[in-house]
Short mmCIF file of C-alpha atoms in Angstrom, two decimals:
data_model
loop_
_atom_site.label_atom_id
_atom_site.label_comp_id
_atom_site.label_asym_id
_atom_site.label_seq_id
_atom_site.Cartn_x
_atom_site.Cartn_y
_atom_site.Cartn_z
CA MET S 15 100.72 87.90 10.19
CA GLU S 16 99.81 86.06 13.38
CA TYR S 17 103.31 86.52 14.89
CA ASP S 18 105.64 89.51 14.88
CA VAL S 19 108.73 87.41 15.60
CA ILE S 20 109.71 83.75 15.41
CA VAL S 21 112.43 82.66 17.85
CA ILE S 22 114.13 79.34 17.03
CA GLY S 23 115.55 77.69 20.14
CA ALA S 24 114.29 77.78 23.73
CA GLY S 25 117.71 77.92 25.38
CA LEU S 26 118.83 80.84 27.52
CA ALA S 27 119.53 83.21 24.59
CA GLY S 28 116.15 82.41 23.04
CA LEU S 29 114.30 82.85 26.33
CA THR S 30 116.05 86.16 26.99
CA ALA S 31 115.23 87.50 23.53
CA THR S 32 111.64 86.24 23.76
CA ALA S 33 111.14 87.88 27.16
CA GLU S 34 112.46 91.24 25.94
CA ILE S 35 110.30 91.21 22.79
CA ALA S 36 107.18 90.08 24.62
CA ASP S 37 107.71 92.74 27.30
CA ALA S 38 107.36 95.25 24.46
CA GLY S 39 103.96 93.76 23.56
CA LYS S 40 105.08 92.01 20.37
CA LYS S 41 103.75 88.55 19.58
CA VAL S 42 106.37 85.81 19.58
CA LEU S 43 106.32 82.24 18.32
CA LEU S 44 108.95 80.21 20.19
CA LEU S 45 109.95 76.99 18.40
CA ASP S 46 112.16 74.21 19.72
CA GLN S 47 112.87 70.70 18.45
CA GLU S 48 113.13 69.24 21.97
CA PRO S 49 110.27 68.38 24.35
CA GLU S 50 109.20 70.83 27.03
CA SER S 51 111.34 68.99 29.58
CA SER S 52 114.41 70.66 28.01
CA PHE S 53 113.09 74.23 28.36
CA GLY S 54 116.12 76.42 29.07
CA GLY S 55 118.55 74.33 27.01
CA GLN S 56 122.19 73.82 27.96
CA ALA S 57 122.24 76.64 30.50
CA TRP S 58 120.14 74.58 32.91
CA TRP S 59 122.99 72.05 33.15
CA SER S 60 125.69 74.64 33.73
CA PHE S 61 127.59 75.58 36.87
CA GLY S 62 126.10 79.05 36.49
CA GLY S 63 129.36 80.97 36.23
CA LEU S 64 129.18 84.66 35.31
CA PHE S 65 131.97 87.02 34.31
CA LEU S 66 131.54 90.23 36.32
CA VAL S 67 133.96 93.12 36.73
CA ASP S 68 134.50 95.16 39.91
CA SER S 69 131.53 93.52 41.62
CA PRO S 70 130.58 93.87 45.31
CA GLU S 71 131.57 90.21 45.73
CA GLN S 72 135.04 90.94 44.38
CA ARG S 73 135.48 94.01 46.56
CA ARG S 74 134.44 92.08 49.68
CA MET S 75 137.11 89.48 48.87
CA GLY S 76 139.76 92.19 48.53
CA ILE S 77 139.95 91.95 44.72
CA LYS S 78 140.76 95.17 42.88
CA ASP S 79 139.29 94.89 39.40
CA SER S 80 138.48 97.45 36.73
CA LYS S 81 137.04 97.67 33.24
CA GLU S 82 140.47 98.60 31.93
CA LEU S 83 142.07 95.49 33.45
CA ALA S 84 139.25 93.27 32.20
CA TRP S 85 139.57 94.64 28.67
CA GLN S 86 143.34 94.10 28.79
CA ASP S 87 142.71 90.48 29.80
CA TRP S 88 140.04 90.03 27.14
CA LEU S 89 142.28 91.29 24.35
CA GLY S 90 145.22 89.18 25.52
CA THR S 91 142.98 86.13 25.64
CA ALA S 92 141.04 86.69 22.42
CA GLY S 93 144.07 87.35 20.22
CA PHE S 94 141.90 88.97 17.56
CA ASP S 95 143.86 88.80 14.30
CA ARG S 96 141.16 89.02 11.61
CA GLU S 97 139.98 92.48 12.58
CA GLU S 98 139.22 93.73 9.08
CA ASP S 99 136.93 90.80 8.39
CA GLU S 100 135.91 87.86 10.59
CA ASP S 101 136.83 89.53 13.91
CA TYR S 102 135.40 92.95 13.09
CA TRP S 103 132.02 92.53 14.75
CA GLY S 104 133.28 90.05 17.34
CA ARG S 105 135.59 92.68 18.77
CA LYS S 106 132.79 95.27 18.85
CA TRP S 107 130.56 92.80 20.73
CA ALA S 108 133.47 92.11 23.10
CA GLU S 109 133.84 95.81 23.94
CA ALA S 110 130.11 96.08 24.55
CA TYR S 111 130.10 92.93 26.67
CA VAL S 112 132.96 94.04 28.93
CA ASP S 113 131.13 97.37 29.41
CA PHE S 114 128.01 95.36 30.34
CA ALA S 115 129.92 93.08 32.74
CA ALA S 116 131.48 96.11 34.43
CA GLY S 117 128.20 98.04 34.39
CA GLU S 118 124.56 97.06 34.60
CA LYS S 119 124.82 93.27 34.23
CA ARG S 120 124.78 92.44 37.93
CA ALA S 121 122.06 94.97 38.81
CA TRP S 122 119.90 93.81 35.87
CA LEU S 123 120.09 90.21 37.05
CA HIS S 124 119.71 91.14 40.73
CA GLU S 125 116.48 92.96 39.95
CA MET S 126 115.12 89.69 38.52
CA GLY S 127 116.06 87.80 41.68
CA VAL S 128 119.44 86.35 40.69
CA ARG S 129 121.85 86.12 43.60
CA ILE S 130 125.60 85.44 43.61
CA PHE S 131 127.59 83.04 45.81
CA PRO S 132 129.92 85.24 47.91
CA VAL S 133 133.23 83.51 47.06
CA VAL S 134 134.48 84.51 43.60
CA GLY S 135 136.27 81.80 41.63
CA TRP S 136 139.50 82.23 39.69
CA ALA S 137 139.21 80.47 36.33
CA GLU S 138 141.68 80.53 33.41
CA ARG S 139 144.60 81.96 35.38
CA GLY S 140 146.79 82.21 32.30
CA GLY S 141 150.38 81.86 33.41
CA TYR S 142 151.90 84.19 30.80
CA LEU S 143 152.77 87.91 30.83
CA ALA S 144 150.39 90.69 31.83
CA GLU S 145 149.10 91.18 28.28
CA GLY S 146 148.73 87.46 27.62
CA HIS S 147 145.91 84.97 28.13
CA GLY S 148 143.97 84.68 31.35
CA ASN S 149 142.19 86.45 34.18
CA SER S 150 144.49 88.70 36.18
CA VAL S 151 142.07 88.46 39.10
CA PRO S 152 139.20 86.17 40.17
CA ARG S 153 136.05 87.01 38.16
CA PHE S 154 134.07 83.75 38.07
CA HIS S 155 130.83 84.51 39.94
CA ILE S 156 128.67 81.46 40.67
CA VAL S 157 124.93 81.98 40.59
CA TRP S 158 123.19 80.89 43.78
CA GLY S 159 121.15 78.07 42.25
CA THR S 160 123.69 77.37 39.46
CA GLY S 161 122.23 76.81 35.96
CA PRO S 162 118.60 76.42 37.05
CA GLY S 163 118.99 79.62 39.07
CA ILE S 164 119.99 81.67 36.02
CA VAL S 165 117.34 80.10 33.78
CA ALA S 166 114.50 80.58 36.29
CA PRO S 167 113.80 84.34 35.96
CA PHE S 168 113.72 84.17 32.16
CA GLU S 169 111.55 81.08 32.19
CA ARG S 170 109.14 82.87 34.56
CA ARG S 171 108.98 85.89 32.27
CA VAL S 172 108.34 83.79 29.17
CA ARG S 173 105.76 81.54 30.84
CA GLU S 174 103.87 84.59 32.06
CA HIS S 175 103.70 85.80 28.46
CA ILE S 176 102.56 82.35 27.36
CA LYS S 177 99.70 82.65 29.85
CA ASN S 178 98.70 86.10 28.58
CA GLY S 179 98.86 85.02 24.95
CA ILE S 180 101.79 87.17 23.85
CA VAL S 181 104.09 84.15 23.43
CA THR S 182 103.15 80.88 21.74
CA TYR S 183 105.53 78.04 22.58
CA LYS S 184 105.70 74.98 20.34
CA PRO S 185 108.10 72.21 21.43
CA ARG S 186 108.92 69.32 19.08
CA HIS S 187 108.90 71.74 16.14
CA ARG S 188 112.19 71.32 14.25
CA VAL S 189 112.99 74.04 11.75
CA ASP S 190 114.29 72.66 8.45
CA GLN S 191 114.26 75.82 6.34
CA LEU S 192 114.10 79.60 6.62
CA ILE S 193 111.58 81.07 4.20
CA THR S 194 112.82 83.88 1.97
CA ASN S 195 111.04 86.47 -0.14
CA ASN S 196 112.91 89.14 -2.12
CA ASP S 197 116.12 88.40 -0.18
CA ALA S 198 114.36 88.88 3.16
CA ILE S 199 113.56 86.20 5.75
CA VAL S 200 109.80 86.00 6.25
CA GLY S 201 109.29 82.80 8.21
CA ALA S 202 110.31 79.23 8.96
CA SER S 203 109.13 75.78 7.98
CA GLY S 204 109.96 72.33 9.23
CA SER S 205 108.90 69.08 10.81
CA VAL S 206 106.67 68.36 13.77
CA LEU S 207 108.36 65.57 15.71
CA ALA S 208 106.55 62.87 17.64
CA LEU S 209 105.65 63.67 21.24
CA SER S 210 108.38 62.59 23.62
CA THR S 211 108.36 61.91 27.35
CA VAL S 212 112.14 61.77 27.80
CA GLU S 213 113.60 63.58 30.76
CA ARG S 214 115.61 66.79 30.44
CA GLY S 215 118.79 66.23 28.44
CA GLU S 216 117.96 62.71 27.30
CA LYS S 217 118.11 61.98 23.59
CA SER S 218 114.68 62.36 21.98
CA SER S 219 113.37 60.69 18.84
CA ARG S 220 113.44 62.29 15.40
CA GLU S 221 110.23 60.62 14.18
CA ILE S 222 108.28 63.07 11.98
CA VAL S 223 104.50 63.16 12.36
CA ASP S 224 103.63 66.39 10.49
CA ASP S 225 105.07 69.51 8.95
CA PHE S 226 104.58 73.23 9.59
CA GLU S 227 105.12 76.65 8.08
CA TYR S 228 104.89 79.97 9.93
CA ARG S 229 105.37 83.52 8.67
CA SER S 230 106.56 86.58 10.55
CA GLN S 231 108.31 89.90 10.08
CA THR S 232 111.44 88.67 11.83
CA VAL S 233 113.20 85.42 12.71
CA ILE S 234 115.78 85.06 15.49
CA VAL S 235 118.01 81.99 15.42
CA SER S 236 119.16 80.98 18.92
CA SER S 237 119.78 77.29 18.45
CA GLY S 238 123.22 76.76 20.03
CA GLY S 239 126.43 75.32 18.63
CA ILE S 240 127.93 72.03 17.46
CA GLY S 241 129.18 70.56 20.75
CA ALA S 242 127.40 67.19 20.41
CA SER S 243 128.34 66.69 16.75
CA PHE S 244 131.77 65.07 16.85
CA ASP S 245 131.78 64.94 13.04
CA LEU S 246 131.39 68.74 12.77
CA ILE S 247 133.96 69.29 15.50
CA ARG S 248 136.50 67.17 13.65
CA LYS S 249 135.63 68.79 10.32
CA ASN S 250 136.36 72.26 11.73
CA TRP S 251 139.21 71.25 14.05
CA PRO S 252 142.14 73.70 13.72
CA SER S 253 145.58 72.29 12.94
CA ARG S 254 147.10 74.62 15.54
CA LEU S 255 145.61 72.31 18.22
CA GLY S 256 147.18 69.21 16.73
CA LYS S 257 145.13 66.37 15.30
CA ALA S 258 141.46 66.16 16.16
CA PRO S 259 140.85 63.61 18.92
CA LYS S 260 139.70 60.17 17.83
CA ARG S 261 137.83 59.75 21.10
CA MET S 262 135.89 62.43 22.94
CA ILE S 263 133.12 62.57 25.48
CA SER S 264 130.26 65.03 25.24
CA GLY S 265 129.67 67.90 27.63
CA VAL S 266 126.34 68.80 26.03
CA PRO S 267 123.10 66.94 25.18
CA ALA S 268 122.65 65.29 21.79
CA HIS S 269 120.36 68.04 20.48
CA VAL S 270 123.32 70.48 20.32
CA ASP S 271 123.79 69.39 16.74
CA GLY S 272 124.58 72.57 14.77
CA ARG S 273 121.73 72.04 12.29
CA MET S 274 120.58 75.64 12.28
CA LEU S 275 124.04 76.92 11.41
CA GLU S 276 123.91 75.13 8.07
CA ILE S 277 120.26 76.03 7.52
CA THR S 278 120.94 79.71 8.18
CA GLU S 279 123.99 79.63 5.95
CA GLU S 280 121.83 78.22 3.14
CA ALA S 281 119.52 81.20 3.63
CA GLY S 282 122.45 83.60 3.06
CA GLY S 283 123.94 84.01 6.53
CA ARG S 284 127.70 84.13 6.84
CA ILE S 285 129.54 81.84 9.25
CA VAL S 286 132.93 83.08 10.44
CA ASN S 287 135.69 81.71 12.67
CA ARG S 288 134.70 78.09 12.09
CA ASP S 289 138.07 76.95 13.44
CA ARG S 290 137.55 78.45 16.89
CA MET S 291 136.10 76.19 19.54
CA TRP S 292 136.30 75.52 23.27
CA HIS S 293 136.75 71.99 24.57
CA TYR S 294 137.91 70.90 27.99
CA THR S 295 140.86 68.69 28.84
CA GLU S 296 139.67 67.42 32.23
CA GLY S 297 136.65 65.34 31.20
CA ILE S 298 135.58 62.20 33.05
CA LYS S 299 132.92 59.76 31.91
CA ASN S 300 129.68 60.17 33.82
CA TRP S 301 128.95 57.00 35.80
CA ASN S 302 125.25 57.96 35.63
CA PRO S 303 124.85 59.36 32.08
CA VAL S 304 121.89 61.42 30.90
CA TRP S 305 122.82 61.84 27.23
CA PRO S 306 125.04 59.80 24.88
CA ASN S 307 128.78 59.87 25.75
CA HIS S 308 127.94 62.05 28.73
CA GLY S 309 131.02 63.61 30.29
CA ILE S 310 131.59 65.87 33.29
CA ARG S 311 134.37 68.39 33.62
CA ILE S 312 136.56 68.46 36.70
CA LEU S 313 137.06 72.02 37.94
CA PRO S 314 140.53 71.51 39.41
CA GLY S 315 142.59 73.55 41.79
CA PRO S 316 146.25 74.11 40.84
CA SER S 317 147.96 71.31 42.79
CA SER S 318 147.45 68.04 40.87
CA ILE S 319 150.42 66.64 38.94
CA TRP S 320 149.45 66.63 35.24
CA LEU S 321 151.02 63.91 33.11
CA ASP S 322 150.65 63.07 29.44
CA ALA S 323 149.68 59.58 28.28
CA GLU S 324 153.30 58.39 28.50
CA GLY S 325 153.75 59.73 32.02
CA ASN S 326 155.64 62.96 31.26
CA ARG S 327 154.82 66.02 33.29
CA PHE S 328 153.48 68.90 31.19
CA PRO S 329 155.67 72.04 31.20
CA ALA S 330 154.62 75.45 32.49
CA PRO S 331 152.07 76.95 32.25
CA ASN S 332 150.07 73.79 31.55
CA PHE S 333 148.84 73.50 35.11
CA PRO S 334 145.28 72.66 36.18
CA GLY S 335 143.01 75.67 35.69
CA PHE S 336 145.47 77.92 33.85
CA ASP S 337 145.07 77.62 30.08
CA THR S 338 142.43 75.26 28.71
CA LEU S 339 143.29 75.45 25.02
CA GLY S 340 147.03 75.69 25.60
CA THR S 341 146.90 72.39 27.47
CA LEU S 342 144.54 70.92 24.85
CA GLU S 343 147.17 71.71 22.22
CA ALA S 344 149.89 70.12 24.34
CA ILE S 345 147.82 66.97 24.83
CA GLN S 346 146.87 66.57 21.18
CA LYS S 347 150.46 67.03 20.05
CA THR S 348 151.51 64.01 22.15
CA GLY S 349 149.63 61.79 19.71
CA TYR S 350 147.14 60.69 22.37
CA ASP S 351 143.74 62.11 23.29
CA TYR S 352 143.89 61.70 27.05
CA SER S 353 146.10 62.64 30.00
CA TRP S 354 146.35 62.00 33.76
CA PHE S 355 146.07 63.79 37.08
CA ILE S 356 147.97 62.36 40.05
CA LEU S 357 146.98 63.74 43.44
CA THR S 358 146.48 62.97 47.10
CA GLN S 359 143.50 62.62 49.41
CA LYS S 360 144.19 66.12 50.73
CA ILE S 361 144.08 67.59 47.22
CA ILE S 362 140.94 65.77 46.12
CA GLU S 363 139.09 66.87 49.26
CA ARG S 364 139.90 70.55 48.79
CA GLU S 365 140.44 71.06 45.09
CA PHE S 366 138.15 68.74 43.15
CA ALA S 367 134.85 70.23 42.08
CA LEU S 368 132.67 69.07 39.20
CA SER S 369 131.08 71.37 36.67
CA GLY S 370 127.33 71.34 36.23
CA SER S 371 124.14 71.96 38.17
CA GLU S 372 123.50 68.29 38.90
CA GLN S 373 127.00 67.81 40.34
CA ASN S 374 126.64 70.67 42.83
CA PRO S 375 123.44 69.96 44.78
CA ASP S 376 124.39 72.34 47.58
CA LEU S 377 124.60 75.38 45.29
CA THR S 378 121.80 74.25 42.98
CA GLU S 379 119.40 73.62 45.86
CA GLN S 380 120.56 76.83 47.56
CA SER S 381 121.37 74.93 50.74
CA ILE S 382 123.71 76.80 53.09
CA LYS S 383 123.95 73.70 55.28
CA LYS S 384 125.17 71.59 52.38
CA VAL S 385 127.63 74.30 51.31
CA PHE S 386 129.22 74.27 54.77
CA SER S 387 129.56 70.49 54.54
CA ARG S 388 132.29 71.08 51.91
CA ILE S 389 134.72 72.02 54.66
CA LEU S 390 134.21 68.70 56.47
CA PRO S 391 136.77 65.89 56.02
CA GLY S 392 136.29 63.75 52.93
CA ALA S 393 135.55 64.51 49.30
CA PRO S 394 132.25 66.21 48.37
CA SER S 395 129.54 63.58 47.81
CA PRO S 396 129.35 64.01 43.99
CA VAL S 397 133.15 63.60 43.77
CA GLN S 398 133.00 60.61 46.10
CA ALA S 399 130.40 59.01 43.83
CA PHE S 400 132.82 59.25 40.90
CA MET S 401 135.63 57.88 43.05
CA ASP S 402 133.43 54.91 43.96
CA LYS S 403 131.68 54.31 40.64
CA GLY S 404 133.51 56.21 37.90
CA GLU S 405 135.67 54.25 35.48
CA ASP S 406 138.38 56.93 35.20
CA PHE S 407 139.62 56.81 38.82
CA VAL S 408 142.48 54.71 40.22
CA ILE S 409 143.23 54.62 43.97
CA ALA S 410 146.32 53.08 45.57
CA ASP S 411 148.47 53.31 48.68
CA ASN S 412 151.78 53.71 46.82
CA ILE S 413 153.06 54.84 43.44
CA ASP S 414 153.87 51.33 42.17
CA ASN S 415 150.33 50.09 42.70
CA LEU S 416 148.94 53.34 41.32
CA VAL S 417 150.82 52.95 38.03
CA ILE S 418 149.79 49.29 37.81
CA GLY S 419 146.18 50.45 38.08
CA MET S 420 146.69 53.16 35.48
CA ASN S 421 148.11 50.68 33.00
CA LYS S 422 145.29 48.27 33.71
CA LEU S 423 142.79 51.02 32.97
CA ILE S 424 144.24 51.71 29.50
CA GLY S 425 144.87 48.05 28.76
CA GLU S 426 148.64 48.15 28.21
CA LYS S 427 151.90 48.73 30.10
CA ARG S 428 152.52 52.20 28.74
CA LEU S 429 153.50 53.90 31.99
CA LYS S 430 156.65 53.08 33.97
CA ALA S 431 156.44 53.49 37.74
CA GLU S 432 160.08 54.58 38.12
CA HIS S 433 159.62 57.35 35.51
CA VAL S 434 156.48 58.71 37.17
CA GLU S 435 158.00 58.40 40.66
CA ARG S 436 161.18 60.23 39.66
CA GLN S 437 159.24 63.31 38.53
CA ILE S 438 157.03 63.43 41.61
CA LEU S 439 160.00 62.95 43.95
CA ALA S 440 161.76 65.84 42.20
CA ARG S 441 158.67 67.97 42.74
CA ASP S 442 158.41 66.90 46.39
CA ARG S 443 162.02 67.91 47.12
CA GLU S 444 161.04 71.46 46.14
CA MET S 445 158.62 71.54 49.08
CA ASP S 446 161.37 71.74 51.71
CA ASN S 447 161.80 75.51 51.27
CA PRO S 448 159.42 78.48 50.94
CA PHE S 449 161.17 79.24 47.63
CA THR S 450 161.38 77.04 44.54
CA LYS S 451 162.17 76.90 40.83
CA ASP S 452 159.05 74.78 40.14
CA LEU S 453 156.54 77.24 38.73
CA GLN S 454 153.56 75.05 39.63
CA ILE S 455 154.55 75.22 43.29
CA THR S 456 154.98 78.98 42.95
CA ALA S 457 151.48 79.14 41.46
CA MET S 458 150.01 77.03 44.27
CA ARG S 459 151.52 79.23 46.94
CA GLY S 460 150.52 82.36 45.08
CA ALA S 461 146.92 81.17 44.79
CA ARG S 462 146.66 80.89 48.57
CA HIS S 463 147.33 84.62 48.88
CA TYR S 464 143.75 84.98 47.63
CA LEU S 465 141.39 84.34 50.56
CA GLY S 466 138.80 82.54 48.45
CA ASP S 467 141.36 80.00 47.26
CA LYS S 468 142.88 79.54 50.70
CA LEU S 469 139.51 78.94 52.35
CA ILE S 470 137.84 76.49 49.98
CA ARG S 471 139.79 75.93 46.79
CA VAL S 472 143.53 75.26 47.16
CA ALA S 473 145.04 72.64 49.45
CA ALA S 474 147.98 73.55 51.66
CA PRO S 475 151.11 72.62 49.68
CA HIS S 476 152.46 69.21 50.68
CA LYS S 477 154.50 66.29 49.41
CA ILE S 478 152.56 64.00 47.08
CA LEU S 479 154.45 60.83 48.05
CA ASP S 480 154.33 61.37 51.81
CA ARG S 481 152.08 58.54 53.02
CA LYS S 482 150.38 60.75 55.61
CA ASN S 483 148.80 62.70 52.72
CA GLY S 484 147.49 59.57 50.97
CA PRO S 485 146.04 57.55 49.53
CA LEU S 486 147.13 58.41 46.00
CA PHE S 487 144.70 58.98 43.15
CA ALA S 488 145.12 58.91 39.39
CA VAL S 489 142.37 60.25 37.16
CA LYS S 490 142.27 59.55 33.43
CA LEU S 491 141.23 62.79 31.72
CA ASN S 492 139.34 62.72 28.42
CA ILE S 493 138.73 65.51 25.91
CA LEU S 494 135.28 66.90 26.63
CA SER S 495 133.41 68.71 23.84
CA ARG S 496 131.64 71.91 24.78
CA LYS S 497 131.40 75.28 23.02
CA THR S 498 131.48 76.77 19.53
CA LEU S 499 133.38 80.07 19.54
CA GLY S 500 132.68 80.99 15.90
CA GLY S 501 129.28 81.32 14.28
CA LEU S 502 126.92 83.56 12.36
CA GLN S 503 128.35 87.04 11.91
CA THR S 504 126.05 89.66 13.41
CA ASP S 505 126.17 93.40 13.91
CA LEU S 506 125.47 95.01 17.30
CA SER S 507 121.71 94.72 16.79
CA GLY S 508 122.00 90.98 16.23
CA SER S 509 121.26 91.23 12.51
CA VAL S 510 122.79 88.34 10.57
CA LEU S 511 125.15 89.52 7.84
CA ASN S 512 125.67 88.01 4.40
CA ASP S 513 128.96 87.40 2.60
CA SER S 514 129.14 91.01 1.47
CA GLY S 515 128.69 92.31 5.02
CA ALA S 516 125.12 93.54 4.57
CA ALA S 517 122.37 92.74 7.05
CA ILE S 518 119.83 90.18 5.83
CA PRO S 519 116.39 91.75 6.29
CA GLY S 520 114.34 89.95 8.91
CA LEU S 521 117.11 87.63 10.14
CA TYR S 522 118.79 87.83 13.56
CA ALA S 523 120.84 85.52 15.74
CA ALA S 524 121.75 85.34 19.44
CA GLY S 525 123.81 83.14 21.71
CA GLU S 526 126.24 80.41 20.76
CA VAL S 527 124.97 80.14 17.17
CA ALA S 528 126.31 83.69 16.71
CA GLY S 529 129.60 82.94 18.43
CA PHE S 530 127.99 84.68 21.45
CA GLY S 531 127.99 87.87 19.41
CA GLY S 532 129.41 88.99 16.08
CA GLY S 533 130.48 85.49 15.09
CA GLY S 534 133.25 85.31 17.66
CA VAL S 535 133.18 87.56 20.74
CA HIS S 536 135.84 85.42 22.46
CA GLY S 537 138.38 85.31 19.67
CA TYR S 538 140.58 82.25 20.16
CA ARG S 539 140.07 81.72 23.89
CA SER S 540 137.61 82.39 26.68
CA LEU S 541 138.03 83.96 30.10
CA GLU S 542 135.24 81.67 31.40
CA GLY S 543 131.95 82.82 32.86
CA THR S 544 131.34 84.37 29.44
CA PHE S 545 129.20 81.66 27.80
CA ILE S 546 126.05 82.08 29.88
CA GLY S 547 126.76 85.80 29.97
CA GLY S 548 127.09 85.85 26.20
CA CYS S 549 123.68 84.19 25.84
CA LEU S 550 122.15 86.72 28.21
CA PHE S 551 123.76 89.74 26.57
CA THR S 552 123.15 88.81 22.94
CA GLY S 553 119.60 87.66 23.76
CA ARG S 554 118.87 90.92 25.53
CA GLU S 555 120.42 93.23 22.94
CA THR S 556 118.95 91.37 19.99
CA GLY S 557 115.53 91.11 21.61
CA ARG S 558 115.45 94.83 22.34
CA ALA S 559 116.61 95.75 18.84
CA VAL S 560 113.96 93.53 17.26
CA ALA S 561 111.25 94.90 19.55
CA GLU S 562 112.05 98.41 18.34
CA ARG S 563 112.08 97.47 14.66
CA VAL S 564 109.00 95.30 14.23
CA GLY S 565 105.73 97.07 13.57
#
């Protein structure tokens, strides 16, 4: 055979696996349905957050973390409850991943040139008891260079192997079938799509100009999840999260279509945990879209007032940044598929960040000067652009005019100014003392005990309706599709398992298509910073296992 291994998907998991296999001198054919402009896949667009445990960055910020605490948080977040079946391998991958995050992960990446922004973020704060969901401490490490910065070393490794002939890369090659022989996978066939000059992330054509068939000893599927397929999301939507949203915006490019999940299942692979998924509640429509229904996630601090579509404040712990899926459930059970933030100029300046490489030019471009500009008065320039041009923002000098603008935005008089004002006034009265019964205020004050939050992330607590803190802002928040938490069930070598639990000879999977390991490494929820890390870890472990096994 001309190739030892075929890798399907040139995203981060596929690049990582390809690099590891090629480093071992094995010949790899790397196939991807998108044009070369999308090399690196979804990871390129990401904020570049990595889950690390007991890192030098944490220690410098005074954070005391440990593998034991991280594993406690992982178990409380995952809620594994199918451990004899669908969660069996997911939990084993989780244990291995936490060991990796607390061990060699940072040094492995550092050796390849990856550097970490010194302030560690605190994502998914939980808000429950010690054994419940959430990160007990800040663990969200931002790559210096964001998504492009984490893709770059793996792209360099793969392109070097392309130059030396070890890797053959074929974009615009869409796999339509896995080839089987005596119950083993021996290759892939599909359609050659017409050349495309679209920019990274833009929707490309599906015009077929030819077909192909390639054989190999081993095939690795690393094709991503279903985040851009609203039909598949709704089909698999779990009833525990209420009704599936009628309207969503997309946090991933159109090519994240889930095709290879079905194709691999047809070849005998088992998909588990179909009902587990990760979608954000703080999505805003991109005023300058790249892909269809393009949405951006707000990365909020803890101070904004969060209201449902009828203007009711969400109960604890549904605060910004605490429990993504818990708040998603609360929103969907209102009967609407959107919600609102109300905040002040002081909050938006300090607490509003936007997820994604393109929305953080200072970090992406590795510009220290631009990073320091974040502490200057005024909102960061990407946030200001949404304030000026985005359709989801309302700005007013008082609560009456704000609610008028909110109702105008949705096209009906659903919100009543006196109802909204009453709740915010009640909250503001709690600001007169250093103690309070309002748990959101307690959380805000507690967050500022962490130096990273106090310096750049959490505004000093203040009264929302005090005019000196204005103007007032309302932001309409949409459901933003993102990640698939279930997927192809794999053992710790990345081998895809069949319905009887046996490994399918010649078939492996890595990344989101495998639920980031085992068909569901996260269980029901994520601690954040674990999606890119899951691609890296499964790509590395699967690539190394395949390199050892192929002749």
